[in-house]
Amino acid sequence: MSGHYKIIHFLPDHFSGERIPVGAVVAENGSVNVVLADRTPGPECLGSDATYMLLRDTLDELRQLTSLERLPMSIGPHFEMSEASDLPALDGDAVSWLRQRILPRAMEKPSSSRKRGPSRSSVGLDYLRQFNVARYVKQFRPKKDLHELNGASESLPAISQGVRGANQLLLMEPVIPTRRQLDKDLKTIGTNFFAYRGAFQTHPIDTDVDLIAYVTPGGNASIRSEIVARLGESADRVYDVTAMSARKDLVNLVATIGKSGDDLLT
Amino acid sequence: MPSLISAEIQQLQDAPVLGRDVPVANQSGAKYALADGRKWVWKRKLAIGAHGMLAEALGWLWSRALALPVPDVAVYLPGEFTEDCWLSEVVDDVRHWSADRVPVENLEQLGGILALDVILMNADRHEGNILLQPRIEQEREVWRLWGIDMGNSKVGVVDEFLEMENSLPSIAKLPDDLPFEILRDPALEAAKEIAAWGGPFITKSVNEACSVAGSQDSTVLVDALKKRSAAGVALVERYFDKLLETT
């Protein structure tokens, strides 16, 4: 026996008694790991899109757990951890054992109707909407939106958000710390920003372009710091919006540049 | 001007049927309960005290007068301290506050909730007392914010509240990821609305809250709340100045 684990249950309704195992936290040899079930119920099974949304979004958050003690308060009352159980003697690793032997497993033929969470772009736009600056933001398609480069823009990738000002252009990528594909997101953003840097070195333009990443709330501090560090070279600026000063700077920047673009049109 | 019709808090005729404990720490023995065919979070008067009932009742009446998002409430008052209870309707599918849940369709209403916290001296607005409920609106996923639990507001402890004059509630428990800068204006608007209510509504709401809680302090509380409401805008301004300095 080398460790122990707790099962995380989802309680869709406090009155039906239903408890659905959706993951586990395992402490073994001094480290803590989270394993999520390969199979969790969909909206049809839960009987509500809203209930499914709660489950799906919280699963992303559970992935960040670093302690077996208790669930973070923000998780709310629909999730509970079981009492700790001892791990049995295992040939393989505990995470695989929990996934394959304890938690609900995936169907052999996955359902084709699996719903995906919101895109990075839409989460970022929703965030900016709360600060009343989303109206300045548009999805940025270089072929259509970067006329300054003429034909040279065709090979450039799309950017999630662009803000066009009088003589300034903000190219912005939101980063969602709790996304399952965070590592891939960071690689994509870094690569895309470097592509723009290269294009502007080869074909300088008069417009002042800022490559901006902003880290939306969520995740733990170490992940947020890592995001800022990893994008530090490719982006001109990286805002961690959990700090009010950074949030204000970002919102003011978008508003100022966006408004200058509006003024140009009127 | 909010309603002056009496008895807005529903009084249940039959005892609630109690279920499991509410699985959140520090809930004063709160349990899930069924009553009147609806689902509730139940708190016994014995656990929260008459002051807790008074604060809950007044907080709810004032929240409703400001059209703030708070769940329906009810009381069951057979007249015994051990049986009397406060019930707050369960909000389905909720989680607690976290700034990464966006968009919150009614985020600005949190400003009104904070204004009420200031005036009623509620320092207990931690993340667990700000609920987020997922909703699908026109095929778009959004979150709706709810405020719960005014039971620890100092307004319920009348003797202490009378001495507070222009004090502000502590901000220590507030989640530090709240976007205070965009909540300030809605909070000030709510404070102005409260200042404009005038005596009749304050008297009526205090009388109802005291009746529910079994408190005899309505006259002094009315006077104190009239003064506190009149000073509300200045108090909320100071509160937000402090918040924006600190965060």
XYZ file of C-alpha atoms in Angstrom:
513
model
C 0.000 0.000 0.000
C 1.605 3.263 -1.099
C -1.145 5.845 -1.136
C -4.815 6.642 -1.099
C -7.513 8.196 -3.216
C -10.843 9.960 -3.023
C -13.625 9.766 -5.572
C -15.214 13.013 -6.761
C -18.964 12.749 -7.176
C -21.317 15.015 -9.083
C -24.685 15.477 -7.357
C -27.067 16.823 -10.015
C -29.945 17.172 -7.573
C -29.712 17.270 -3.798
C -33.090 15.640 -3.419
C -32.857 12.625 -5.745
C -29.825 11.118 -4.023
C -28.095 10.600 -7.373
C -24.285 10.611 -7.168
C -22.217 10.268 -10.300
C -18.489 9.488 -10.025
C -16.736 11.898 -12.363
C -13.132 11.744 -11.210
C -10.696 10.942 -8.460
C -7.787 12.502 -6.651
C -4.943 10.210 -5.787
C -2.028 10.840 -3.446
C 0.871 8.505 -3.987
C 4.558 8.752 -3.105
C 4.245 12.388 -2.131
C 2.509 13.580 -5.281
C -1.157 14.336 -5.968
C -2.805 13.583 -9.300
C -6.275 14.097 -10.643
C -7.903 11.609 -12.925
C -11.189 12.371 -14.626
C -13.566 9.692 -15.776
C -13.392 8.843 -19.453
C -17.139 8.907 -19.511
C -19.402 11.495 -17.947
C -23.113 12.007 -18.561
C -24.292 14.305 -21.323
C -27.199 16.766 -21.336
C -29.736 14.132 -22.376
C -28.785 11.943 -19.436
C -28.791 14.845 -16.976
C -32.014 16.212 -18.358
C -30.807 19.792 -18.692
C -28.330 21.753 -20.772
C -27.605 23.974 -17.761
C -26.789 21.013 -15.529
C -24.490 19.666 -18.215
C -22.822 23.076 -18.550
C -22.143 23.102 -14.808
C -20.616 19.613 -14.958
C -18.531 20.242 -18.075
C -17.082 23.544 -16.887
C -16.341 22.282 -13.397
C -14.506 19.230 -14.735
C -11.979 21.590 -16.287
C -11.518 23.226 -12.898
C -11.163 19.908 -11.085
C -8.180 19.099 -13.265
C -6.256 21.804 -11.362
C -6.667 20.221 -7.918
C -3.457 19.950 -5.964
C -4.788 18.640 -2.695
C -6.652 15.636 -1.434
C -7.975 17.567 1.532
C -11.100 19.220 0.170
C -12.577 20.702 -2.962
C -12.115 24.447 -3.495
C -15.046 26.468 -2.204
C -15.716 27.913 -5.648
C -16.714 24.461 -6.903
C -19.984 24.807 -5.020
C -22.413 22.300 -3.556
C -22.925 19.965 -6.521
C -19.573 18.200 -6.136
C -18.328 16.140 -3.217
C -15.246 14.112 -2.378
C -15.639 10.705 -0.812
C -13.760 9.517 2.233
C -10.210 8.426 1.475
C -9.626 4.819 0.424
C -6.298 3.021 0.486
C -4.778 2.112 -2.847
C -4.321 -1.625 -3.302
C -0.989 -3.089 -4.366
C -0.757 -2.345 -8.086
C 1.425 -3.526 -10.939
C 0.828 -0.354 -12.899
C 0.226 3.257 -11.957
C -2.659 4.371 -9.800
C -4.033 6.864 -12.296
C -4.517 4.204 -14.978
C -5.999 1.815 -12.449
C -8.527 4.390 -11.271
C -9.444 5.299 -14.822
C -9.811 1.712 -15.987
C -11.138 -0.037 -12.917
C -12.955 2.436 -10.706
C -14.307 5.341 -12.743
C -16.890 5.063 -15.543
C -15.191 4.095 -18.777
C -15.729 5.397 -22.277
C -17.975 3.532 -24.653
C -16.110 1.556 -27.254
C -17.798 3.610 -29.932
C -17.840 7.204 -28.733
C -21.006 9.170 -29.170
C -20.852 11.531 -32.109
C -23.089 14.016 -30.343
C -20.619 15.008 -27.654
C -20.942 18.702 -26.948
C -17.829 20.849 -26.800
C -17.193 23.738 -24.488
C -17.032 27.325 -25.711
C -14.082 28.350 -27.856
C -11.151 30.334 -26.502
C -12.184 33.248 -28.661
C -15.754 33.329 -27.362
C -14.652 33.018 -23.722
C -12.332 35.994 -24.264
C -15.050 37.993 -25.960
C -17.489 37.209 -23.150
C -14.887 38.406 -20.672
C -14.384 41.711 -22.494
C -18.143 42.113 -22.867
C -18.408 42.448 -19.095
C -16.207 45.509 -19.259
C -18.196 46.993 -22.141
C -15.342 46.911 -24.639
C -16.308 43.852 -26.684
C -17.849 46.030 -29.367
C -14.392 47.179 -30.456
C -13.229 43.604 -30.940
C -13.567 41.573 -34.115
C -12.200 38.260 -35.195
C -9.056 39.059 -37.170
C -8.658 37.551 -40.632
C -5.371 38.841 -42.073
C -6.342 38.368 -45.700
C -9.332 40.642 -45.216
C -8.296 42.776 -42.251
C -4.596 43.462 -42.836
C -4.690 45.433 -46.062
C -1.362 47.100 -45.225
C 0.516 43.903 -46.129
C -1.206 43.532 -49.473
C -0.673 39.969 -50.693
C 1.850 39.147 -47.972
C -0.915 38.610 -45.430
C -2.291 35.505 -47.121
C 0.020 33.079 -45.391
C -0.556 34.530 -41.934
C -2.814 32.700 -39.472
C -6.058 34.165 -38.114
C -5.942 35.843 -34.718
C -8.807 35.464 -32.257
C -9.395 39.164 -31.748
C -8.374 42.367 -33.479
C -8.971 45.971 -32.464
C -8.406 48.509 -35.211
C -7.558 52.053 -34.130
C -6.717 55.217 -36.015
C -3.114 54.207 -36.504
C -2.754 51.262 -34.175
C -3.813 47.637 -34.362
C -4.165 45.292 -31.415
C -3.958 41.598 -32.213
C -5.141 39.747 -29.152
C -5.300 36.156 -28.004
C -7.189 35.179 -24.855
C -5.655 32.322 -22.874
C -7.929 30.146 -20.756
C -5.836 28.620 -17.935
C -8.256 25.777 -17.254
C -8.564 24.518 -20.818
C -7.616 20.907 -21.356
C -5.620 21.884 -24.451
C -3.770 24.750 -22.737
C -0.340 23.536 -23.794
C -1.455 23.319 -27.409
C -3.074 26.763 -27.143
C 0.191 28.294 -25.923
C 2.175 26.693 -28.714
C -0.323 27.901 -31.316
C -0.416 31.447 -29.956
C 3.381 31.639 -29.714
C 3.835 30.310 -33.254
C 1.195 32.661 -34.658
C 2.649 35.717 -32.953
C 6.129 34.873 -34.255
C 4.654 34.549 -37.757
C 3.333 38.113 -37.490
C 6.639 39.377 -36.140
C 8.414 37.827 -39.097
C 5.946 39.294 -41.585
C 6.305 42.802 -40.170
C 10.107 42.560 -40.240
C 10.012 41.549 -43.885
C 7.234 43.974 -44.814
C 7.313 46.931 -42.397
C 4.050 48.863 -42.169
C 3.159 52.291 -40.788
C 0.463 50.967 -38.484
C 1.658 50.312 -34.956
C 0.807 46.655 -34.218
C 0.708 45.208 -30.695
C 0.626 41.452 -30.171
C -1.249 40.930 -26.942
C -2.143 37.879 -24.916
C -4.418 38.087 -21.902
C -4.938 35.371 -19.355
C -8.588 35.134 -18.321
C -9.439 34.288 -14.687
C -9.140 30.723 -13.459
C -6.464 28.150 -12.760
C -3.895 28.441 -10.046
C -1.181 31.065 -9.668
C 1.645 28.830 -10.859
C -0.154 27.990 -14.102
C -0.909 31.665 -14.691
C 2.731 32.590 -14.094
C 3.842 29.865 -16.470
C 1.501 31.180 -19.167
C 2.857 34.703 -18.786
C 6.431 33.410 -18.944
C 5.832 31.176 -21.950
C 4.238 33.933 -24.014
C 6.682 36.576 -22.858
C 8.906 36.284 -25.925
C 6.306 36.032 -28.654
C 3.814 38.616 -27.343
C 4.495 42.322 -26.922
C 2.429 42.291 -23.761
C 0.805 39.622 -21.632
C -1.939 40.675 -19.220
C -2.955 38.508 -16.288
C -6.398 39.987 -15.693
C -6.718 38.656 -12.165
C -4.719 41.745 -11.164
C -6.986 44.780 -11.233
C -4.207 47.004 -12.543
C -3.566 44.664 -15.498
C -7.306 44.344 -16.123
C -7.722 48.107 -16.140
C -4.737 48.546 -18.463
C -6.120 45.997 -20.913
C -9.663 47.375 -20.842
C -8.443 50.965 -21.205
C -6.154 50.010 -24.065
C -8.946 48.247 -25.977
C -11.338 51.132 -25.331
C -8.828 53.823 -26.327
C -7.666 52.124 -29.513
C -11.161 50.962 -30.431
C -12.629 54.417 -29.917
C -9.908 56.025 -32.064
C -10.907 53.620 -34.839
C -14.583 54.533 -34.419
C -13.732 58.234 -34.534
C -11.918 57.697 -37.797
C -15.062 56.277 -39.364
C -17.361 59.052 -38.194
C -41.010 53.180 -4.348
C -41.183 49.520 -3.326
C -44.401 47.809 -2.308
C -46.014 48.705 0.981
C -48.290 45.675 0.926
C -47.743 43.753 4.115
C -46.305 40.273 4.639
C -44.116 39.592 1.639
C -42.270 36.715 3.287
C -44.168 33.481 2.737
C -45.244 31.740 5.953
C -45.494 27.975 5.590
C -48.352 26.169 7.275
C -46.726 22.741 7.386
C -43.367 21.694 8.764
C -40.659 21.212 6.142
C -39.441 17.674 5.464
C -35.714 17.664 6.091
C -33.139 16.014 3.830
C -29.366 15.847 3.766
C -26.919 18.435 5.056
C -25.901 21.228 2.733
C -22.383 20.112 1.757
C -20.651 23.419 2.375
C -18.652 24.401 5.440
C -19.942 26.897 8.010
C -23.597 26.664 7.089
C -25.053 26.772 10.601
C -26.401 23.238 10.306
C -28.182 24.043 7.055
C -30.071 21.189 5.436
C -31.963 20.656 2.238
C -35.699 20.504 2.821
C -38.985 20.078 0.991
C -42.007 22.240 1.771
C -44.996 23.474 -0.173
C -43.857 21.246 -3.036
C -40.644 23.245 -3.428
C -36.968 22.690 -2.628
C -35.333 24.789 0.067
C -32.216 25.317 2.112
C -33.393 25.165 5.726
C -31.852 26.853 8.728
C -33.181 26.434 12.212
C -33.730 29.566 14.303
C -31.998 27.792 17.149
C -28.820 27.738 15.057
C -28.886 31.170 13.458
C -30.558 33.006 16.326
C -33.258 35.658 16.282
C -30.622 38.114 15.064
C -29.862 35.867 12.093
C -33.573 35.640 11.225
C -33.931 39.404 11.491
C -30.915 40.037 9.281
C -32.038 37.452 6.714
C -35.562 38.838 6.592
C -34.567 42.463 6.309
C -31.827 41.674 3.801
C -34.287 39.763 1.648
C -37.013 42.425 1.798
C -34.566 45.139 0.824
C -32.989 42.984 -1.876
C -36.391 42.368 -3.410
C -37.242 46.061 -3.198
C -34.118 46.718 -5.263
C -35.045 43.884 -7.678
C -31.771 42.141 -6.855
C -31.311 38.465 -7.725
C -32.038 36.621 -4.484
C -33.907 33.324 -4.162
C -37.454 33.190 -2.800
C -37.669 32.704 0.941
C -40.165 31.388 3.453
C -40.461 30.883 7.171
C -42.079 28.220 9.266
C -42.987 29.655 12.643
C -44.872 27.283 14.910
C -43.684 29.472 17.769
C -41.002 27.266 19.272
C -37.387 28.314 19.103
C -36.343 24.782 18.184
C -38.857 24.461 15.349
C -38.972 27.962 13.891
C -36.901 28.119 10.740
C -35.801 30.177 7.782
C -35.948 28.728 4.279
C -34.295 29.953 1.114
C -35.355 28.334 -2.144
C -32.731 26.124 -3.775
C -31.219 27.587 -6.935
C -30.613 24.676 -9.294
C -27.205 23.749 -10.698
C -25.258 26.440 -8.913
C -21.584 26.847 -8.237
C -19.894 29.537 -6.196
C -18.307 32.734 -7.466
C -15.253 32.467 -9.659
C -14.218 35.193 -12.079
C -13.449 32.669 -14.810
C -17.119 31.924 -15.379
C -18.146 34.313 -18.107
C -20.312 35.938 -19.220
C -22.312 36.701 -16.101
C -25.460 38.167 -17.590
C -26.383 40.218 -14.526
C -22.943 40.988 -13.074
C -23.826 44.633 -12.437
C -26.503 43.560 -9.967
C -23.708 42.464 -7.680
C -23.099 46.188 -7.211
C -26.559 46.503 -5.650
C -25.885 43.498 -3.450
C -22.663 45.087 -2.195
C -24.456 48.391 -1.545
C -26.924 46.535 0.617
C -24.066 44.773 2.388
C -22.594 48.175 3.212
C -25.794 49.668 4.573
C -26.854 46.584 6.542
C -23.253 45.894 7.659
C -22.796 42.484 6.076
C -19.141 41.429 6.047
C -19.927 37.879 4.981
C -19.967 38.234 1.185
C -17.469 35.440 0.537
C -17.434 33.422 -2.665
C -19.879 30.886 -1.251
C -22.520 33.580 -0.842
C -22.343 34.591 -4.479
C -23.895 31.875 -6.602
C -23.473 31.381 -10.321
C -26.120 29.449 -12.195
C -25.544 28.215 -15.748
C -28.234 29.103 -18.257
C -28.755 28.690 -21.943
C -30.162 31.935 -23.364
C -30.958 31.883 -27.074
C -28.533 29.007 -27.532
C -25.787 30.979 -25.782
C -24.218 29.781 -22.533
C -24.298 32.402 -19.805
C -24.172 32.542 -16.010
C -26.716 34.184 -13.767
C -25.530 35.592 -10.458
C -27.488 35.219 -7.201
C -26.810 36.664 -3.772
C -27.569 34.591 -0.701
C -27.191 34.677 3.057
C -27.532 38.019 4.782
C -27.815 36.275 8.144
C -24.543 37.589 9.515
C -25.347 41.242 8.817
C -24.882 43.375 11.909
C -28.332 44.867 11.349
C -29.670 41.758 13.048
C -27.773 42.501 16.247
C -29.673 45.692 16.925
C -27.697 46.935 19.945
C -24.434 46.663 18.025
C -25.919 48.095 14.852
C -27.115 51.209 16.692
C -23.533 51.938 17.689
C -22.053 51.523 14.230
C -23.143 54.877 12.856
C -20.874 55.408 9.852
C -18.773 52.248 10.160
C -18.131 50.093 7.122
C -18.223 46.303 7.032
C -14.899 44.496 6.771
C -13.811 43.632 3.243
C -11.642 40.729 4.357
C -13.968 37.990 3.123
C -14.783 39.472 -0.287
C -13.374 37.437 -3.168
C -10.393 39.384 -4.476
C -11.214 38.513 -8.085
C -14.448 40.519 -8.114
C -14.294 43.296 -10.749
C -14.918 46.070 -8.228
C -14.184 48.811 -10.726
C -17.307 48.005 -12.750
C -19.499 47.377 -9.690
C -19.009 50.821 -8.169
C -21.530 52.729 -10.290
C -24.342 50.161 -9.934
C -23.667 50.104 -6.186
C -23.994 53.873 -5.968
C -27.216 53.750 -7.998
C -28.651 51.225 -5.542
C -27.590 53.380 -2.591
C -29.341 56.376 -4.148
C -32.474 54.306 -4.632
C -32.409 53.240 -0.978
C -31.930 56.850 0.132
C -35.061 57.777 -1.820
C -37.275 55.116 -0.229
C -38.347 57.213 2.699
C -39.858 56.249 6.019
C -42.960 54.215 5.129
C -41.137 51.411 3.346
C -38.354 51.262 5.940
C -40.919 51.074 8.732
C -42.978 48.452 6.979
C -39.978 46.247 6.104
C -38.485 46.490 9.588
C -41.836 45.634 11.154
C -42.192 42.576 8.974
C -38.605 41.432 9.599
C -38.985 41.936 13.366
C -42.256 40.057 13.315
C -40.629 37.080 11.558
C -37.662 37.107 13.951
C -39.717 37.741 17.091
C -37.782 40.928 17.789
C -39.132 43.882 19.782
C -36.589 46.358 18.455
C -38.449 47.717 15.456
C -38.764 51.350 16.566
C -35.085 51.924 17.280
C -34.093 49.934 14.220
C -36.316 52.035 11.964
C -34.636 55.201 13.225
C -31.152 53.747 12.784
C -31.898 52.500 9.278
C -33.356 55.836 8.204
C -30.091 57.505 9.178
C -27.981 54.754 7.659
C -29.955 54.869 4.396
C -29.640 58.628 4.174
C -25.872 58.260 4.545
C -25.800 55.253 2.205
C -24.312 56.895 -0.876
C -21.396 58.314 1.107
C -20.867 54.969 2.849
C -20.834 53.074 -0.453
C -18.417 55.611 -1.926
C -16.037 55.139 1.004
C -16.410 51.366 0.802
C -15.468 51.265 -2.860
C -12.642 53.739 -2.363
C -11.270 51.321 0.204
C -11.776 48.322 -2.085
C -10.150 49.947 -5.067
C -7.210 51.081 -2.959
C -6.708 47.630 -1.494
C -7.032 45.393 -4.553
